[in-house]
Coordinates of C-alpha atoms in Angstrom, one line a residue:
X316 CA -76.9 36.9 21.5
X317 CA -74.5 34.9 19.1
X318 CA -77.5 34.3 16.6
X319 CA -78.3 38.1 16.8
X320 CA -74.9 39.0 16.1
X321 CA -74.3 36.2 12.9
X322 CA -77.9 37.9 11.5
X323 CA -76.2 41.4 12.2
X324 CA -73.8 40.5 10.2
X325 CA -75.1 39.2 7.2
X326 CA -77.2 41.8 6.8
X327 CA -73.8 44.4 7.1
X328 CA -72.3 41.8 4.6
X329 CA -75.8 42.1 2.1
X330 CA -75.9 45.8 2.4
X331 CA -72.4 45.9 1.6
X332 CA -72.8 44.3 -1.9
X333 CA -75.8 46.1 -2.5
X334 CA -74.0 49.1 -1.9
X335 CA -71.2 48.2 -3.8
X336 CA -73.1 48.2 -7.5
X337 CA -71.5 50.6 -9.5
X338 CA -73.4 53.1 -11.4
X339 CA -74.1 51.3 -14.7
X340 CA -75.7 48.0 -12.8
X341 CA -78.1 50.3 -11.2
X342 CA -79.6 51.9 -14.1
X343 CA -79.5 48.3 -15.3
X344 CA -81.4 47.2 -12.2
X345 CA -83.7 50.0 -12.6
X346 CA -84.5 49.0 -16.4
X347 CA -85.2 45.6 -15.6
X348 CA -87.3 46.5 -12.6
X349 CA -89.3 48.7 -14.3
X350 CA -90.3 46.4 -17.4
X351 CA -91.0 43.9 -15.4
X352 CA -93.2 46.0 -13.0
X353 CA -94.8 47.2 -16.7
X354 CA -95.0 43.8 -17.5
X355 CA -96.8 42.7 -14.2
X356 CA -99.4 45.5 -14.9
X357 CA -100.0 44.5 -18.3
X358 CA -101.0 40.9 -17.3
X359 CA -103.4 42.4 -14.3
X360 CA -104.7 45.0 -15.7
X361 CA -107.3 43.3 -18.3
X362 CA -108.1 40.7 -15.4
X363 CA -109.2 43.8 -13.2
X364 CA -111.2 45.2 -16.2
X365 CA -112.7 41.7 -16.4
X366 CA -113.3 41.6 -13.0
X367 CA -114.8 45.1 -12.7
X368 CA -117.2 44.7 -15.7
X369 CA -118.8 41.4 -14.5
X370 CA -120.8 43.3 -11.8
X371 CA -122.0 45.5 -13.9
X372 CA -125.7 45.7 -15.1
X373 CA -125.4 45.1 -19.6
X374 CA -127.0 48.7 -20.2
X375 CA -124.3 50.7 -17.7
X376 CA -121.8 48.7 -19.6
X377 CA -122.7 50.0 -22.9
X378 CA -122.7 53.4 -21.7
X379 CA -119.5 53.3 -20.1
X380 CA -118.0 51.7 -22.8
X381 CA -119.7 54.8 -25.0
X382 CA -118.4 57.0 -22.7
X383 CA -114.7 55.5 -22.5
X384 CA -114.8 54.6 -18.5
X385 CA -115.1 50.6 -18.8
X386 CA -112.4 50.2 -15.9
X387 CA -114.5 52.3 -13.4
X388 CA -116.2 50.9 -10.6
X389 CA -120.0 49.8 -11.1
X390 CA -122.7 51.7 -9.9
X391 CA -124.3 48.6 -8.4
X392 CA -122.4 45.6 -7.5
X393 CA -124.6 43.0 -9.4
X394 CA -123.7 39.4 -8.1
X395 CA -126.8 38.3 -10.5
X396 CA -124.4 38.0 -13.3
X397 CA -122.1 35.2 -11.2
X398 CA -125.9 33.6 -10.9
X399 CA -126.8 34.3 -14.5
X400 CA -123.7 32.3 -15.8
X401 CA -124.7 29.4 -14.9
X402 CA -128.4 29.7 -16.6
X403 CA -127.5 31.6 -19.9
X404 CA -124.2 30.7 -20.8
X405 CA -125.6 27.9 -23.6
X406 CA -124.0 25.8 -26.3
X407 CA -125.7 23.2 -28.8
X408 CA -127.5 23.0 -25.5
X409 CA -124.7 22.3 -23.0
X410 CA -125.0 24.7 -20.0
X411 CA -121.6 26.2 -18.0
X412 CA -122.4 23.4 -15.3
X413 CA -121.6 20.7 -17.8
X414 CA -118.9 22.3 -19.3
X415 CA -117.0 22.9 -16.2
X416 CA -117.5 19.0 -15.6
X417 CA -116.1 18.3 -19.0
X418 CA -112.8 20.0 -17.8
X419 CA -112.7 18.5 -14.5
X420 CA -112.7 14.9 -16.6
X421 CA -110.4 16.1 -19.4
X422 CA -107.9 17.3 -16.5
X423 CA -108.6 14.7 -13.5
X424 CA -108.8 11.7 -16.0
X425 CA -106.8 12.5 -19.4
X426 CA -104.0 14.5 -17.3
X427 CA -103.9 12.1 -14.4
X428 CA -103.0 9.0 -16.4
X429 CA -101.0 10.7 -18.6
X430 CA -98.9 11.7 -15.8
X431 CA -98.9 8.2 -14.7
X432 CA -97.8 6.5 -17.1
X433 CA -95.2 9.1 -18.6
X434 CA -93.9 7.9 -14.6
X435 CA -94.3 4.0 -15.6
X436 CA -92.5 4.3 -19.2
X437 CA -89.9 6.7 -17.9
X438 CA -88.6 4.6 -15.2
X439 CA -88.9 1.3 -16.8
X440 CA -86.4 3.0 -19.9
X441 CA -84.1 4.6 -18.1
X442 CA -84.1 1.9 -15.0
X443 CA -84.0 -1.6 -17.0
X444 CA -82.1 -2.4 -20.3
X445 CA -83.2 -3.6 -23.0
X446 CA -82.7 -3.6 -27.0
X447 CA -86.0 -1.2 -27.3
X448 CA -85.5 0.9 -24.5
X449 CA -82.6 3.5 -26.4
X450 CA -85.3 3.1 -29.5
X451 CA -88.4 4.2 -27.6
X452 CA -86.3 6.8 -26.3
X453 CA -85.8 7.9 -29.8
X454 CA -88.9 8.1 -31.1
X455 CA -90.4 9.9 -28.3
X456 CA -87.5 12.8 -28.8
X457 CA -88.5 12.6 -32.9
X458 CA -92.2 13.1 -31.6
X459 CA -91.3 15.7 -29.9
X460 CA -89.7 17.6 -33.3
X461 CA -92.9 16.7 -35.3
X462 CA -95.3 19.8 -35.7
X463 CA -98.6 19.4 -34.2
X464 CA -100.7 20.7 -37.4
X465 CA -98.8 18.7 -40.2
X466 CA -100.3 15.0 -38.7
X467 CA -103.8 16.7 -37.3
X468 CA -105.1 15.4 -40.4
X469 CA -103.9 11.9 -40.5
X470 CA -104.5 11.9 -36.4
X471 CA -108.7 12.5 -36.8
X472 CA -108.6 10.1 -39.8
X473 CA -107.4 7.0 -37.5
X474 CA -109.4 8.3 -34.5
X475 CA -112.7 8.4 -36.7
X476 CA -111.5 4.8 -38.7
X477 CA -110.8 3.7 -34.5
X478 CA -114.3 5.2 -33.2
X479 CA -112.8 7.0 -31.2
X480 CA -113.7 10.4 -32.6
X481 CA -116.0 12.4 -30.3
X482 CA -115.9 9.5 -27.6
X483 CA -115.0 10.3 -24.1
X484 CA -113.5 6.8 -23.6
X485 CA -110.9 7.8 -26.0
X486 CA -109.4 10.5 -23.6
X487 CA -108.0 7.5 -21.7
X488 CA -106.8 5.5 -24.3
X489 CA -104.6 8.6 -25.9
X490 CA -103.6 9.6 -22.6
X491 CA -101.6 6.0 -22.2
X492 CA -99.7 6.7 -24.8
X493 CA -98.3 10.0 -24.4
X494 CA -94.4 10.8 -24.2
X495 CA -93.4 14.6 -24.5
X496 CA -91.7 17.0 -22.2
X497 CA -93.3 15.1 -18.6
X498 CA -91.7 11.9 -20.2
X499 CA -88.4 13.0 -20.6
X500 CA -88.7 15.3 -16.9
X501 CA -90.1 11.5 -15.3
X502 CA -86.6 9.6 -17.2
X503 CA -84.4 12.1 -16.1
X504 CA -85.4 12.1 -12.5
X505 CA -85.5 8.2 -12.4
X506 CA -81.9 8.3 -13.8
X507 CA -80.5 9.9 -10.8
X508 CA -82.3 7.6 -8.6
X509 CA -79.4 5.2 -6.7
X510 CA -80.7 0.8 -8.1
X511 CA -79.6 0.2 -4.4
X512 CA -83.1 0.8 -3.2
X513 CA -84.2 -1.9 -5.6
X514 CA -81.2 -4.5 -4.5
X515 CA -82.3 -4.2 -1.2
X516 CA -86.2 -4.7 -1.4
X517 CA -85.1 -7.7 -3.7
X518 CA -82.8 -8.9 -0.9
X519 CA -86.2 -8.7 1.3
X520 CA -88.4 -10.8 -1.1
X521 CA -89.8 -8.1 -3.1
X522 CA -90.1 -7.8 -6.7
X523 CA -90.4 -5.4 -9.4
X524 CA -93.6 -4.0 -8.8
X525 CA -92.7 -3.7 -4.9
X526 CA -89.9 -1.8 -6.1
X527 CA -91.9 0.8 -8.6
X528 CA -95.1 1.1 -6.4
X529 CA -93.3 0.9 -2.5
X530 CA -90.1 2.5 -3.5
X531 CA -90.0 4.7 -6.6
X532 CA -92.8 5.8 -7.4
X533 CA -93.0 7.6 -3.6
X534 CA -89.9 9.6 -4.0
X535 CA -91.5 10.9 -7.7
X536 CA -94.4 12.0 -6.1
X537 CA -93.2 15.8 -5.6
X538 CA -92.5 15.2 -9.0
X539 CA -95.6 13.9 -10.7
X540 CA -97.8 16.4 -8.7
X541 CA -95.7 19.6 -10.1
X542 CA -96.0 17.7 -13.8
X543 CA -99.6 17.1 -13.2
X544 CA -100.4 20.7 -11.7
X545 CA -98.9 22.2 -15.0
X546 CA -101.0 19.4 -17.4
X547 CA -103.9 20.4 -15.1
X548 CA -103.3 24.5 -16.3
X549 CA -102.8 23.7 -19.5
X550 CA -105.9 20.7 -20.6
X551 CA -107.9 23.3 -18.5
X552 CA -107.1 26.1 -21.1
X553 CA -107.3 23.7 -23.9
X554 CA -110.1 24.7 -26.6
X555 CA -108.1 23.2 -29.4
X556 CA -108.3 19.8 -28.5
X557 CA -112.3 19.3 -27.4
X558 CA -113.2 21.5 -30.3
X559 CA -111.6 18.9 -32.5
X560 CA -112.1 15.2 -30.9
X561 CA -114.7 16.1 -28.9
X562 CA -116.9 18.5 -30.3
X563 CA -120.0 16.9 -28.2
X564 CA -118.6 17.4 -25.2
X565 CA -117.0 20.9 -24.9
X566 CA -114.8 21.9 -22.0
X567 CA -115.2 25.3 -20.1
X568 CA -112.3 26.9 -22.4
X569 CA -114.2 25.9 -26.0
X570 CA -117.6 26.5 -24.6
X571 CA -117.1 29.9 -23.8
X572 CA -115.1 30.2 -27.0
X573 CA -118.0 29.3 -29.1
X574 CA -120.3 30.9 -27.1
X575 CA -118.8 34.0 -27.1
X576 CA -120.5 35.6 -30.0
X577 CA -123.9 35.5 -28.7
X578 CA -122.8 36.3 -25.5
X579 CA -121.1 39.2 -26.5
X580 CA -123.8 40.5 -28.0
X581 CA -126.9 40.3 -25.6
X582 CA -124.9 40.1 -22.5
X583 CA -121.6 41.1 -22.1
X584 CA -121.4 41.5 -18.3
X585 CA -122.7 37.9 -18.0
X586 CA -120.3 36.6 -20.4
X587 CA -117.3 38.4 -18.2
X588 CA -118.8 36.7 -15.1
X589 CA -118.3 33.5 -16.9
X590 CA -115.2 34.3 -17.5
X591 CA -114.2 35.1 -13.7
X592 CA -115.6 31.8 -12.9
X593 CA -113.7 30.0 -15.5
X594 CA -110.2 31.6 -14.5
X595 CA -111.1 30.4 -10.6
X596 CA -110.0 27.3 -10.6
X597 CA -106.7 27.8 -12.3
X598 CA -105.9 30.5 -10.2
X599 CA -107.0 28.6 -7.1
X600 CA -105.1 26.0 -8.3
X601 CA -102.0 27.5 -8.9
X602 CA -101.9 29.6 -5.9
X603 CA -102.4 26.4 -3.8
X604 CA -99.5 24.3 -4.8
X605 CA -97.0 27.8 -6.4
X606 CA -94.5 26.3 -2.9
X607 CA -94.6 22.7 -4.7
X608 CA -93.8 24.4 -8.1
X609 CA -91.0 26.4 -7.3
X610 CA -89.6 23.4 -5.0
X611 CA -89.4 20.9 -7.4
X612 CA -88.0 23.3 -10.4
X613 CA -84.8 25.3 -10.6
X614 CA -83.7 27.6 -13.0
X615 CA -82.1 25.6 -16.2
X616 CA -84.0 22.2 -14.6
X617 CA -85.0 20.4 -12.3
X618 CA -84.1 19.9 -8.5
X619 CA -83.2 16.3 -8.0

């Protein structure tokens, strides 16, 4: 009965503030509710055209698109297309199967050790002190400020001098030596981290690496996986960067890219279908671990 009345009266105590908005903050509320509802819609509604026009047969598509319907449902629900995108979805003869593997290894391998070892460099600077530690620190904020087209140039240049220009190997080698925003979110969260964790595994006969691998690295782990979940979106999406280094081996977001135009052409509904399939994962993805996102972020940074 106590816990039903403390319930009973926040709720008196909520519906008092909410009644207590004067005029002006409820048109404001109303504003902002409705653009955002607009906004919502904007960002579904091509999705659901996508989605709608994948199970259509290429001729019905044409028509409709003739006729100005494209968002209606299809006459017959074709779930050949979803089949289809495997077989005709083609580039410099890669198939969608390959290229959906080439993302799984750009993200699983190129975003996993990133992650990693933006943890290693990040608590090593901002846990240990030495003369190169601020300096590191330093340049990897002045990376940060350089603009990603004005050393494209020079970057290709040493990768081709390097051989490692259209070489899978090099995804692991570059992804070593990253810094950016996951190495300044992995420092920060170290740097709140109390030393007497370290004192007292040292007081038991452990050393650093006990420390880092036992201790540390542990407590980041809520951490790395919300750092590696947004990598993972975001080398998924990535057309840029394969299209570039690794024009042999094309990921899902550059294949269909540069596919797209003969696609588009002879089988649009197919090409949609790919594009469902493509989108999957991320969604999936996202969905899955949106609780382990939201938990380890706040608004203005991060929840230590």
């Amino acid at each position: 009965m106590e816990k039903i009345g403390i319930v009973q009266t926040k709720h008196r105590k909520t519906g008092r503030l909410l009644s207590k908005r004067t005029g002006g903050e409820r048109a404001v509320f109303t504003v902002v509710f409705v653009l955002f509802l607009l906004y919502s819609v904007s960002l579904i509604l091509p999705f659901l055209w996508m989605i709608m026009n994948s199970f259509k047969a290429h001729t019905e598509f044409v028509m409709d698109q003739a006729a100005g319907k494209t968002l209606g449902f299809p006459d017959v629900w074709r779930l050949v297309n979803y089949i289809n995108a495997f077989k005709q979805i083609n580039y410099i003869g890669i198939t969608f199967p390959v290229m959906l593997l080439n993302s799984c290894y750009y993200v699983f391998i190129g975003g996993g050790i990133s992650v990693f070892f933006q943890a290693v460099t990040g608590y090593v600077i901002s846990k240990y002190k030495f003369k190169a530690g601020p300096v590191i620190y330093a340049i990897a904020i002045f990376c940060m400020t350089l603009p990603i087209i004005g050393n494209m140039a020079a970057e290709m240049k040493v990768r081709a001098q390097l051989g490692l220009l259209d070489n899978l190997a090099a995804v692991i080698f570059t992804s070593m030596s990253s810094f950016g925003y996951n190495f300044l979110m992995m420092h920060a969260f170290f740097k709140t981290i109390s030393w007497d964790y370290a004192e007292a595994v040292f007081i038991d006969g452990g050393g650093h690496f006990t420390v880092f691998f036992r201790i540390m690295l542990p407590m980041a782990m809520p951490l790395m996986t919300t750092l590696f979940i947004l990598s993972a979106i975001g080398i998924w999406n990535d057309y840029q960067t394969p299209m570039l280094y690794f024009p042999s081996s094309p990921g899902v977001a550059t294949g269909m890219q540069l596919a797209a135009f003969e696609m588009l052409r002879k089988a649009k509904t197919v090409y949609y279908a790919a594009l469902v399939i493509s989108c999957l994962p991320v969604l999936i993805l996202f969905a899955a671990f949106a609780d382990t996102i939201m938990k380890n972020y706040t608004i203005g940074g991060l929840k230590g």
